[in-house]
């Protein structure tokens, strides 16, 4: 198998010019400034340090843009990873999170090299909507502690334990924290409306404005609220120690399941983001190259103290809207973040955690596709069951289980639907029904013709039993018209073999006609036609009836009473 490795950056460089660089520069600066509060907020919400979030955005963002399969994709930490990362940190610790991220990166890299990028599109939209909305709810619930300033040392990752803990500490609400968080939440939620009336707001991303205003208010009025400095001692104004996390080979066994979850979600979100970007810039991304880049990004980020990353839809869309059209904009965004860390890191100590929790809550509200719940009554029962089951299991249990359950339900409903579309109908014989050669003395037919529709697969093969029903008579020749049979699997083949054997025991011959390419290929390759006989495979019904005429013996006036 030939492995193609060609980042989109190589396609953009030959025609790159100064005008496009100016647009990419402006877009890269804008996205880099936007990514700063989001990276810190997502990291804190995930149970990590804000520095870990920033370095994830820098390293993953740089690799995603330089080696990715999309012109405009922006990589980094995202809100969708919050419940997953938080659970891993709570159960295994941050060092094991970095190990799980590296393992997930290896899985993503292998998926890209194996050219599995297209397979991600097989996940039904109902499953995607279900887990996306479920993740939004989990993110929102996870921020209640910092939003209300609750005095909780360790918030459980498990749903019921989290709800129980929040209820038990509800009386510890800190009013200054709640007031600041509420003000930031309402302001950011209504930011777009305000920007329509206040021109200066149109030029700056909402999360950055809220971050600056929340920090200024907290500093000027000396609000007694928790900050990045009070909880994390600020952000180091230096490069992190570069190297692999300190893990033993035994640690990787328990990290396989979390790594698969990270890889699965990372692949889905990055390719969904790239597809959204394609529609905005009229381009087509390379899904396999994108998975390779995401794999390398998740392998490299933990070496700089980072964690799981993927393509970020919000930042990618911002990149497009501000003029970015090549991976250079994403590279500039990473360099802007690096400059901020090396120059302005001490200022981050004053950022209130209440403001960051408000930013994450708004991200959760905006990421959910809530209108699908309002429109559920318009869709089928199958659609509703898959979406609601995936949503419920994501919120209450685990994303991996939710996706697995959603895929199983979608597959079962699909199999049922396909089996319903598969039909076997008896064909009228027309004028042949009046010819004595085709009739028993009692007037019943010595020939029966049936037509197959759809797909004869494991979910519909039982429909062949209809041909053996005593009520269908006792023909000496059975003709199967397969002109409308488009697909046959090995279980369907086994069903045809069983039908042929049972008919043989009755002294009945089986004829096939009108074979299409796929069913015909399988029947020939399996040796079925050799056992059936080439003469018993006909081009059409007319030829089949001619063959039946030859096969039918003369009754010589005798008639078997059993018939």
Coordinates of C-alpha atoms in Angstrom, one line a residue:
X1 CA 0.0 0.0 0.0
X2 CA 1.4 3.3 -1.0
X3 CA 1.4 5.9 1.8
X4 CA 0.9 9.5 0.6
X5 CA 2.4 12.2 2.9
X6 CA 1.7 15.6 1.6
X7 CA 0.7 18.5 3.9
X8 CA -1.5 21.2 2.5
X9 CA 1.2 23.7 3.3
X10 CA 3.2 22.3 0.3
X11 CA 0.3 23.0 -2.0
X12 CA 0.0 26.6 -0.8
X13 CA 3.6 27.7 -1.0
X14 CA 4.1 27.8 -4.8
X15 CA 1.4 30.5 -5.2
X16 CA 1.9 32.2 -1.9
X17 CA 2.3 36.0 -2.1
X18 CA 2.7 39.1 0.1
X19 CA -1.1 39.9 -0.1
X20 CA -2.0 36.6 1.3
X21 CA 0.7 36.8 4.0
X22 CA -0.9 40.1 5.2
X23 CA -4.3 38.4 5.5
X24 CA -2.7 35.3 7.2
X25 CA -0.8 37.6 9.6
X26 CA -3.9 39.5 10.7
X27 CA -5.9 36.2 11.1
X28 CA -3.1 34.4 12.9
X29 CA -2.8 37.3 15.5
X30 CA -6.5 37.3 16.0
X31 CA -6.9 33.6 16.4
X32 CA -3.8 33.5 18.7
X33 CA -5.3 36.1 21.0
X34 CA -8.6 34.2 21.0
X35 CA -6.9 30.9 21.7
X36 CA -5.2 32.2 24.9
X37 CA -8.2 32.4 27.2
X38 CA -9.8 29.3 25.7
X39 CA -6.6 27.3 26.2
X40 CA -6.3 28.3 29.8
X41 CA -10.0 27.8 30.5
X42 CA -10.1 24.4 28.9
X43 CA -7.0 23.2 30.8
X44 CA -8.4 24.4 34.2
X45 CA -11.7 22.8 33.5
X46 CA -9.9 19.5 32.6
X47 CA -8.1 19.4 35.9
X48 CA -4.8 20.6 34.4
X49 CA -2.7 23.8 34.8
X50 CA -3.3 26.7 32.5
X51 CA 0.3 26.4 31.3
X52 CA -0.5 22.9 30.1
X53 CA -3.4 24.3 28.0
X54 CA -1.2 27.0 26.5
X55 CA 1.6 24.7 25.5
X56 CA -0.9 22.3 24.0
X57 CA -2.3 25.1 21.9
X58 CA 1.3 26.1 20.8
X59 CA 2.7 22.7 19.9
X60 CA -0.5 21.0 18.6
X61 CA -1.4 24.2 16.8
X62 CA 2.0 24.5 15.1
X63 CA 2.0 20.8 14.0
X64 CA -1.6 20.7 12.9
X65 CA -1.1 23.7 10.6
X66 CA 2.4 22.7 9.3
X67 CA 1.6 19.1 8.6
X68 CA -2.2 18.9 8.3
X69 CA -4.5 18.1 5.5
X70 CA -6.6 21.3 5.7
X71 CA -5.6 24.8 4.6
X72 CA -7.2 26.5 7.6
X73 CA -7.5 24.0 10.4
X74 CA -6.5 25.4 13.9
X75 CA -5.5 22.7 16.4
X76 CA -5.4 22.9 20.2
X77 CA -7.3 21.9 23.3
X78 CA -11.1 21.9 22.9
X79 CA -14.1 21.8 25.1
X80 CA -15.1 18.3 23.9
X81 CA -12.0 16.8 25.6
X82 CA -12.8 18.4 29.1
X83 CA -14.9 15.4 30.5
X84 CA -12.5 12.9 29.1
X85 CA -9.3 14.6 30.3
X86 CA -10.8 15.5 33.7
X87 CA -11.7 11.8 34.2
X88 CA -8.3 10.6 33.3
X89 CA -6.6 13.1 35.6
X90 CA -8.9 12.2 38.5
X91 CA -8.4 8.5 38.1
X92 CA -4.8 8.2 36.9
X93 CA -3.0 11.5 37.4
X94 CA -1.6 14.1 34.9
X95 CA 1.5 12.0 34.1
X96 CA -0.7 9.1 32.9
X97 CA -2.8 11.6 31.0
X98 CA 0.3 12.6 29.0
X99 CA 1.0 8.9 28.4
X100 CA -2.6 8.3 27.2
X101 CA -2.3 11.3 24.9
X102 CA 0.9 9.9 23.3
X103 CA -0.8 6.5 22.9
X104 CA -3.8 8.2 21.3
X105 CA -1.4 10.0 19.0
X106 CA 0.1 6.7 17.9
X107 CA -3.5 5.4 17.2
X108 CA -4.3 8.5 15.2
X109 CA -1.0 8.3 13.3
X110 CA -1.8 4.6 12.5
X111 CA -5.3 5.5 11.3
X112 CA -3.9 8.1 9.0
X113 CA -1.2 5.8 7.6
X114 CA -3.8 3.1 7.1
X115 CA -6.0 5.6 5.2
X116 CA -8.9 5.3 7.5
X117 CA -9.9 8.9 7.3
X118 CA -13.0 8.2 5.3
X119 CA -14.3 5.6 7.8
X120 CA -15.0 8.3 10.4
X121 CA -17.7 9.6 8.1
X122 CA -19.6 6.3 8.7
X123 CA -20.5 7.5 12.2
X124 CA -24.2 8.6 11.9
X125 CA -25.1 12.2 12.5
X126 CA -27.5 11.1 15.3
X127 CA -24.6 9.7 17.2
X128 CA -22.5 12.8 16.6
X129 CA -25.3 15.1 17.8
X130 CA -26.0 12.9 20.8
X131 CA -22.5 12.9 22.1
X132 CA -21.8 16.5 21.2
X133 CA -24.9 17.7 23.2
X134 CA -24.0 15.2 26.0
X135 CA -20.4 16.6 26.2
X136 CA -21.8 20.1 26.4
X137 CA -23.9 19.2 29.4
X138 CA -21.0 17.5 31.1
X139 CA -18.8 20.6 30.5
X140 CA -21.5 22.9 31.9
X141 CA -21.9 20.8 35.1
X142 CA -18.1 20.6 35.6
X143 CA -17.9 24.4 35.7
X144 CA -20.5 24.9 38.5
X145 CA -17.8 24.6 41.2
X146 CA -15.7 27.5 40.0
X147 CA -18.8 29.5 38.7
X148 CA -20.3 29.5 42.2
X149 CA -17.1 29.4 44.1
X150 CA -18.0 26.3 46.0
X151 CA -15.4 25.1 48.6
X152 CA -14.8 21.7 47.0
X153 CA -11.3 20.2 47.1
X154 CA -11.9 17.4 44.6
X155 CA -14.9 17.2 42.4
X156 CA -15.6 13.6 41.3
X157 CA -15.5 12.7 37.6
X158 CA -18.4 10.3 37.9
X159 CA -21.8 11.8 37.2
X160 CA -23.7 10.7 40.3
X161 CA -20.8 11.4 42.6
X162 CA -20.4 14.9 41.0
X163 CA -24.1 15.7 41.5
X164 CA -24.1 14.5 45.0
X165 CA -21.0 16.5 45.9
X166 CA -22.3 19.7 44.3
X167 CA -25.6 19.3 46.2
X168 CA -23.7 18.7 49.5
X169 CA -21.6 21.8 49.1
X170 CA -24.3 24.1 47.7
X171 CA -24.3 26.1 50.9
X172 CA -20.7 27.2 50.4
X173 CA -21.5 29.6 47.5
X174 CA -19.2 32.6 47.3
X175 CA -21.2 35.6 46.4
X176 CA -18.4 37.8 44.8
X177 CA -17.4 34.8 42.7
X178 CA -20.9 34.2 41.6
X179 CA -21.5 37.8 40.8
X180 CA -18.4 38.1 38.7
X181 CA -19.0 34.8 36.9
X182 CA -22.6 35.7 36.2
X183 CA -21.7 39.1 34.8
X184 CA -19.1 37.6 32.5
X185 CA -21.4 34.8 31.4
X186 CA -24.3 37.2 30.5
X187 CA -21.9 39.6 28.8
X188 CA -20.3 36.9 26.7
X189 CA -23.6 35.2 25.8
X190 CA -24.9 38.5 24.5
X191 CA -21.6 39.7 23.0
X192 CA -22.6 39.3 19.4
X193 CA -25.7 41.5 19.9
X194 CA -23.7 44.1 21.7
X195 CA -21.1 44.1 18.9
X196 CA -23.8 45.2 16.5
X197 CA -24.3 48.4 18.4
X198 CA -20.7 48.9 19.7
X199 CA -18.3 49.1 16.8
X200 CA -15.1 48.6 18.9
X201 CA -16.4 45.1 20.0
X202 CA -16.5 43.9 16.4
X203 CA -12.8 44.0 16.1
X204 CA -12.0 41.8 19.2
X205 CA -12.9 38.2 20.0
X206 CA -15.5 38.0 22.8
X207 CA -13.6 35.6 25.1
X208 CA -10.6 38.0 25.1
X209 CA -12.7 41.0 25.9
X210 CA -14.4 39.1 28.8
X211 CA -11.0 37.9 30.0
X212 CA -9.6 41.4 30.1
X213 CA -12.8 43.0 31.6
X214 CA -13.2 40.3 34.3
X215 CA -9.5 40.6 35.2
X216 CA -9.6 44.4 35.4
X217 CA -12.8 44.4 37.6
X218 CA -11.3 41.8 39.9
X219 CA -8.0 43.8 40.2
X220 CA -9.5 47.3 40.5
X221 CA -12.1 46.3 43.1
X222 CA -9.8 43.8 44.9
X223 CA -12.5 41.1 44.7
X224 CA -11.9 38.2 47.0
X225 CA -12.0 35.6 44.2
X226 CA -9.7 32.8 43.3
X227 CA -7.3 33.5 40.5
X228 CA -4.7 31.6 38.4
X229 CA -2.0 33.0 40.7
X230 CA -3.7 31.8 43.9
X231 CA -4.4 28.3 42.6
X232 CA -1.6 27.6 40.2
X233 CA 1.1 30.2 41.2
X234 CA 0.8 31.8 37.7
X235 CA 2.2 30.6 34.4
X236 CA 6.0 30.0 34.1
X237 CA 7.6 32.7 31.8
X238 CA 10.0 30.1 30.3
X239 CA 10.1 27.1 28.0
X240 CA 8.9 23.9 29.6
X241 CA 11.2 20.9 30.3
X242 CA 11.1 18.8 27.1
X243 CA 10.9 15.1 27.4
X244 CA 8.7 12.0 27.7
X245 CA 6.5 11.6 30.8
X246 CA 7.9 9.3 33.5
X247 CA 5.9 6.1 32.9
X248 CA 6.5 2.4 33.2
X249 CA 5.5 -0.1 30.6
X250 CA 2.9 -1.4 33.0
X251 CA 1.1 2.0 33.0
X252 CA 0.2 1.7 29.3
X253 CA -2.1 -1.3 29.9
X254 CA -4.6 0.7 31.9
X255 CA -4.3 3.7 29.5
X256 CA -5.4 1.9 26.3
X257 CA -9.1 2.5 26.9
X258 CA -8.7 6.2 27.7
X259 CA -6.3 6.5 24.7
X260 CA -8.9 5.0 22.4
X261 CA -11.4 7.5 23.6
X262 CA -9.1 10.4 23.0
X263 CA -8.2 9.1 19.5
X264 CA -11.8 8.5 18.5
X265 CA -13.0 11.9 19.7
X266 CA -9.9 13.6 18.2
X267 CA -10.5 12.0 14.8
X268 CA -14.2 12.8 14.8
X269 CA -13.8 16.4 15.9
X270 CA -10.8 17.3 13.7
X271 CA -12.4 15.9 10.5
X272 CA -15.8 17.5 11.3
X273 CA -14.0 20.8 11.8
X274 CA -12.1 20.3 8.5
X275 CA -15.4 19.5 6.7
X276 CA -17.0 22.7 8.1
X277 CA -14.0 24.7 6.9
X278 CA -14.2 23.1 3.4
X279 CA -17.7 24.5 3.0
X280 CA -16.5 28.0 4.0
X281 CA -13.5 28.2 1.7
X282 CA -14.7 25.9 -1.2
X283 CA -11.8 23.5 -0.7
X284 CA -11.4 19.8 0.1
X285 CA -9.2 18.6 2.9
X286 CA -7.2 15.3 3.0
X287 CA -8.6 13.3 5.9
X288 CA -5.8 10.9 6.1
X289 CA -3.1 13.6 6.1
X290 CA -5.2 15.4 8.8
X291 CA -5.2 12.3 11.0
X292 CA -1.4 11.9 10.5
X293 CA -1.0 15.5 11.7
X294 CA -3.3 15.1 14.7
X295 CA -1.4 11.9 15.6
X296 CA 2.0 13.7 15.5
X297 CA 0.5 16.7 17.4
X298 CA -0.8 14.4 20.2
X299 CA 2.6 12.6 20.4
X300 CA 4.5 15.9 20.6
X301 CA 2.3 18.0 22.9
X302 CA 2.9 15.9 26.1
X303 CA 6.7 16.2 25.6
X304 CA 6.2 19.9 26.3
X305 CA 3.8 19.4 29.2
X306 CA 0.6 19.4 27.1
X307 CA -2.2 17.0 26.7
X308 CA -4.9 16.0 24.2
X309 CA -5.6 18.2 21.2
X310 CA -7.7 18.2 18.0
X311 CA -9.0 20.5 15.4
X312 CA -11.0 23.4 17.0
X313 CA -14.2 24.3 15.1
X314 CA -14.6 27.8 16.7
X315 CA -11.0 28.8 16.2
X316 CA -10.9 27.4 12.7
X317 CA -14.1 29.3 11.8
X318 CA -12.6 32.5 13.2
X319 CA -9.5 31.9 11.1
X320 CA -11.6 31.7 8.0
X321 CA -13.7 34.7 8.8
X322 CA -10.7 36.9 9.5
X323 CA -9.0 36.1 6.2
X324 CA -6.8 33.1 6.8
X325 CA -6.6 30.9 3.8
X326 CA -3.3 28.9 4.2
X327 CA -1.6 27.0 7.0
X328 CA 0.7 30.0 7.5
X329 CA -2.1 31.7 9.6
X330 CA -2.2 28.7 11.9
X331 CA 1.6 28.7 12.3
X332 CA 1.4 32.5 13.2
X333 CA -1.3 31.7 15.7
X334 CA 1.0 29.3 17.5
X335 CA 3.9 31.8 17.4
X336 CA 1.6 34.5 18.9
X337 CA 0.8 32.3 21.8
X338 CA 4.5 31.5 22.3
X339 CA 5.3 35.3 22.3
X340 CA 2.6 35.9 24.9
X341 CA 4.0 33.2 27.2
X342 CA 7.5 34.5 27.0
X343 CA 6.5 38.2 27.4
X344 CA 3.2 38.5 29.3
X345 CA 3.0 35.3 31.4
X346 CA 3.1 37.1 34.8
X347 CA -0.1 39.0 34.0
X348 CA -2.0 35.8 33.8
X349 CA -1.7 35.4 37.6
X350 CA -4.5 38.0 38.0
X351 CA -7.0 36.2 35.8
X352 CA -10.1 35.1 37.9
X353 CA -11.1 31.5 37.7
X354 CA -14.7 32.7 37.7
X355 CA -14.2 34.5 34.4
X356 CA -12.6 31.4 32.8
X357 CA -15.5 29.2 34.1
X358 CA -18.0 31.7 32.5
X359 CA -16.1 31.4 29.2
X360 CA -16.2 27.6 29.3
X361 CA -19.9 27.6 30.1
X362 CA -20.7 29.8 27.1
X363 CA -18.6 27.5 25.0
X364 CA -20.7 24.6 26.3
X365 CA -24.0 26.4 25.5
X366 CA -22.8 27.3 22.0
X367 CA -21.4 23.9 21.1
X368 CA -24.7 22.0 21.8
X369 CA -27.1 21.6 18.9
X370 CA -30.1 22.1 21.1
X371 CA -32.6 22.7 18.3
X372 CA -32.4 19.0 17.4
X373 CA -34.2 18.2 20.7
X374 CA -37.0 20.6 19.8
X375 CA -37.3 18.9 16.4
X376 CA -37.3 15.3 17.5
X377 CA -41.0 14.8 16.9
X378 CA -40.4 15.4 13.2
X379 CA -38.0 12.4 12.9
X380 CA -38.4 8.7 13.1
X381 CA -38.5 6.5 16.2
X382 CA -35.1 5.1 15.3
X383 CA -33.6 8.6 15.0
X384 CA -35.0 9.6 18.4
X385 CA -33.8 6.5 20.2
X386 CA -30.2 6.7 18.8
X387 CA -29.8 10.4 19.6
X388 CA -31.4 10.3 23.1
X389 CA -29.6 7.1 24.1
X390 CA -26.2 8.5 23.0
X391 CA -26.9 11.8 24.8
X392 CA -28.0 10.1 28.0
X393 CA -25.1 7.6 28.2
X394 CA -22.6 10.4 27.4
X395 CA -23.9 12.5 30.3
X396 CA -24.3 9.8 32.9
X397 CA -21.6 7.2 32.0
X398 CA -18.9 7.6 29.4
X399 CA -18.3 8.9 25.9
X400 CA -16.8 5.7 24.6
X401 CA -19.7 3.6 25.8
X402 CA -22.1 6.2 24.3
X403 CA -20.5 6.1 20.9
X404 CA -20.4 2.3 21.0
X405 CA -24.0 2.1 22.0
X406 CA -25.0 4.6 19.4
X407 CA -23.2 2.7 16.7
X408 CA -24.7 -0.6 17.8
X409 CA -28.2 0.9 17.8
X410 CA -27.7 2.6 14.4
X411 CA -26.4 -0.7 12.9
X412 CA -29.3 -2.7 14.3
X413 CA -31.9 -0.2 13.0
X414 CA -30.1 -0.1 9.6
X415 CA -30.1 -3.9 9.4
X416 CA -33.8 -4.0 10.3
X417 CA -34.6 -1.3 7.7
X418 CA -32.6 -3.1 5.0
X419 CA -34.3 -6.4 5.8
X420 CA -37.6 -4.7 5.4
X421 CA -36.6 -3.4 2.0
X422 CA -35.6 -6.9 0.9
X423 CA -38.6 -8.7 -0.7
X424 CA -39.3 -12.0 -2.4
X425 CA -42.4 -11.9 -4.6
X426 CA -44.0 -14.7 -6.6
X427 CA -44.3 -13.9 -10.3
X428 CA -47.5 -14.7 -12.2
X429 CA -46.7 -17.1 -15.1
X430 CA -49.3 -15.6 -17.5
X431 CA -50.0 -17.7 -20.6
X432 CA -47.7 -20.5 -19.3
X433 CA -50.2 -21.3 -16.6
X434 CA -52.6 -22.6 -19.4
X435 CA -50.0 -24.9 -21.1
X436 CA -50.5 -28.5 -20.1
X437 CA -46.8 -29.2 -20.0
X438 CA -46.5 -26.8 -17.0
X439 CA -49.5 -28.2 -15.2
X440 CA -50.2 -31.2 -12.9
X441 CA -53.4 -33.0 -13.7
X442 CA -55.1 -31.2 -10.8
X443 CA -54.3 -27.8 -12.4
X444 CA -51.5 -26.8 -10.0
X445 CA -48.2 -25.5 -11.5
X446 CA -45.1 -27.6 -12.0
X447 CA -43.1 -24.4 -12.2
X448 CA -42.8 -21.5 -9.7
X449 CA -41.1 -18.2 -10.4
X450 CA -40.0 -15.7 -7.7
X451 CA -38.3 -12.3 -7.9
X452 CA -35.8 -11.1 -5.3
X453 CA -35.6 -7.4 -4.5
X454 CA -32.9 -5.5 -2.6
X455 CA -30.1 -7.2 -0.7
X456 CA -30.0 -10.8 0.4
X457 CA -27.8 -10.6 3.5
X458 CA -27.7 -12.1 7.0
X459 CA -30.6 -9.9 8.2
X460 CA -33.0 -11.0 5.4
X461 CA -31.9 -14.5 4.4
X462 CA -34.8 -16.0 6.4
X463 CA -37.1 -14.7 3.7
X464 CA -36.0 -17.6 1.4
X465 CA -37.9 -19.9 3.6
X466 CA -41.1 -18.6 1.9
X467 CA -40.1 -20.6 -1.2
X468 CA -40.2 -23.9 0.9
X469 CA -43.7 -23.2 2.4
X470 CA -46.0 -26.1 1.5
X471 CA -48.7 -23.6 0.8
X472 CA -46.6 -22.5 -2.2
X473 CA -47.2 -25.8 -3.9
X474 CA -44.9 -28.6 -5.0
X475 CA -43.2 -27.4 -8.1
X476 CA -40.6 -29.4 -10.0
X477 CA -38.7 -26.3 -11.1
X478 CA -38.2 -23.1 -9.1
X479 CA -37.0 -20.0 -11.0
X480 CA -35.4 -17.1 -9.1
X481 CA -35.3 -13.8 -11.0
X482 CA -32.4 -11.9 -9.5
X483 CA -32.4 -8.9 -11.9
X484 CA -33.3 -6.6 -8.9
X485 CA -31.0 -8.2 -6.4
X486 CA -28.2 -5.7 -6.0
X487 CA -26.1 -7.4 -3.2
X488 CA -25.5 -10.8 -1.8
X489 CA -23.3 -11.6 1.3
X490 CA -21.9 -15.0 2.4
X491 CA -24.9 -15.6 4.7
X492 CA -27.2 -15.0 1.7
X493 CA -25.0 -17.4 -0.3
X494 CA -25.4 -20.0 2.4
X495 CA -29.1 -19.5 2.3
X496 CA -29.2 -20.1 -1.4
X497 CA -27.1 -23.3 -1.0
X498 CA -29.5 -24.5 1.7
X499 CA -32.4 -23.8 -0.6
X500 CA -30.8 -25.7 -3.5
X501 CA -30.2 -28.7 -1.3
X502 CA -33.7 -28.8 0.1
X503 CA -35.2 -28.5 -3.3
X504 CA -33.0 -31.3 -4.6
X505 CA -34.3 -33.6 -1.8
X506 CA -37.8 -32.8 -3.1
X507 CA -36.7 -33.6 -6.7
X508 CA -37.0 -30.0 -7.6
X509 CA -34.6 -28.1 -9.8
X510 CA -33.4 -24.5 -9.1
X511 CA -32.8 -22.0 -11.9
X512 CA -31.3 -18.6 -11.6
X513 CA -31.7 -15.7 -14.1
X514 CA -30.7 -12.1 -14.4
X515 CA -27.6 -12.2 -12.2
X516 CA -26.1 -8.7 -11.5
X517 CA -22.3 -8.3 -11.1
X518 CA -21.8 -8.5 -7.3
X519 CA -24.2 -11.5 -6.6
X520 CA -23.0 -13.2 -9.8
X521 CA -19.3 -12.8 -8.9
X522 CA -19.8 -14.3 -5.4
X523 CA -21.9 -17.2 -6.8
X524 CA -19.2 -18.1 -9.4
X525 CA -16.2 -17.6 -7.0
X526 CA -17.8 -19.8 -4.3
X527 CA -18.4 -22.7 -6.6
X528 CA -22.2 -22.4 -6.2
X529 CA -22.7 -22.3 -10.0
X530 CA -20.5 -25.4 -10.5
X531 CA -22.8 -27.4 -8.2
X532 CA -26.0 -25.8 -9.7
X533 CA -24.8 -26.3 -13.3
X534 CA -24.1 -23.7 -15.9
X535 CA -27.2 -24.6 -17.9
X536 CA -29.3 -23.7 -14.9
X537 CA -28.1 -20.0 -14.9
X538 CA -30.1 -18.1 -17.5
X539 CA -29.9 -14.6 -18.9
X540 CA -33.6 -13.8 -18.5
X541 CA -37.0 -15.2 -17.7
X542 CA -37.7 -16.4 -21.3
X543 CA -34.5 -18.4 -21.3
X544 CA -35.4 -19.8 -17.8
X545 CA -38.8 -21.0 -19.0
X546 CA -37.2 -22.7 -22.0
X547 CA -34.8 -24.4 -19.6
X548 CA -37.7 -25.4 -17.3
X549 CA -39.5 -26.9 -20.3
X550 CA -36.5 -29.2 -21.0
X551 CA -36.2 -30.2 -17.3
X552 CA -39.9 -31.1 -16.8
X553 CA -40.5 -34.8 -17.5
X554 CA -43.8 -35.9 -19.2
X555 CA -46.4 -37.0 -16.6
X556 CA -47.6 -39.8 -18.9
X557 CA -51.1 -39.4 -17.5
X558 CA -50.0 -40.5 -14.0
X559 CA -50.5 -38.3 -11.0
X560 CA -48.9 -38.6 -7.6
X561 CA -51.7 -38.5 -4.9
X562 CA -49.2 -36.8 -2.5
X563 CA -49.3 -33.7 -4.7

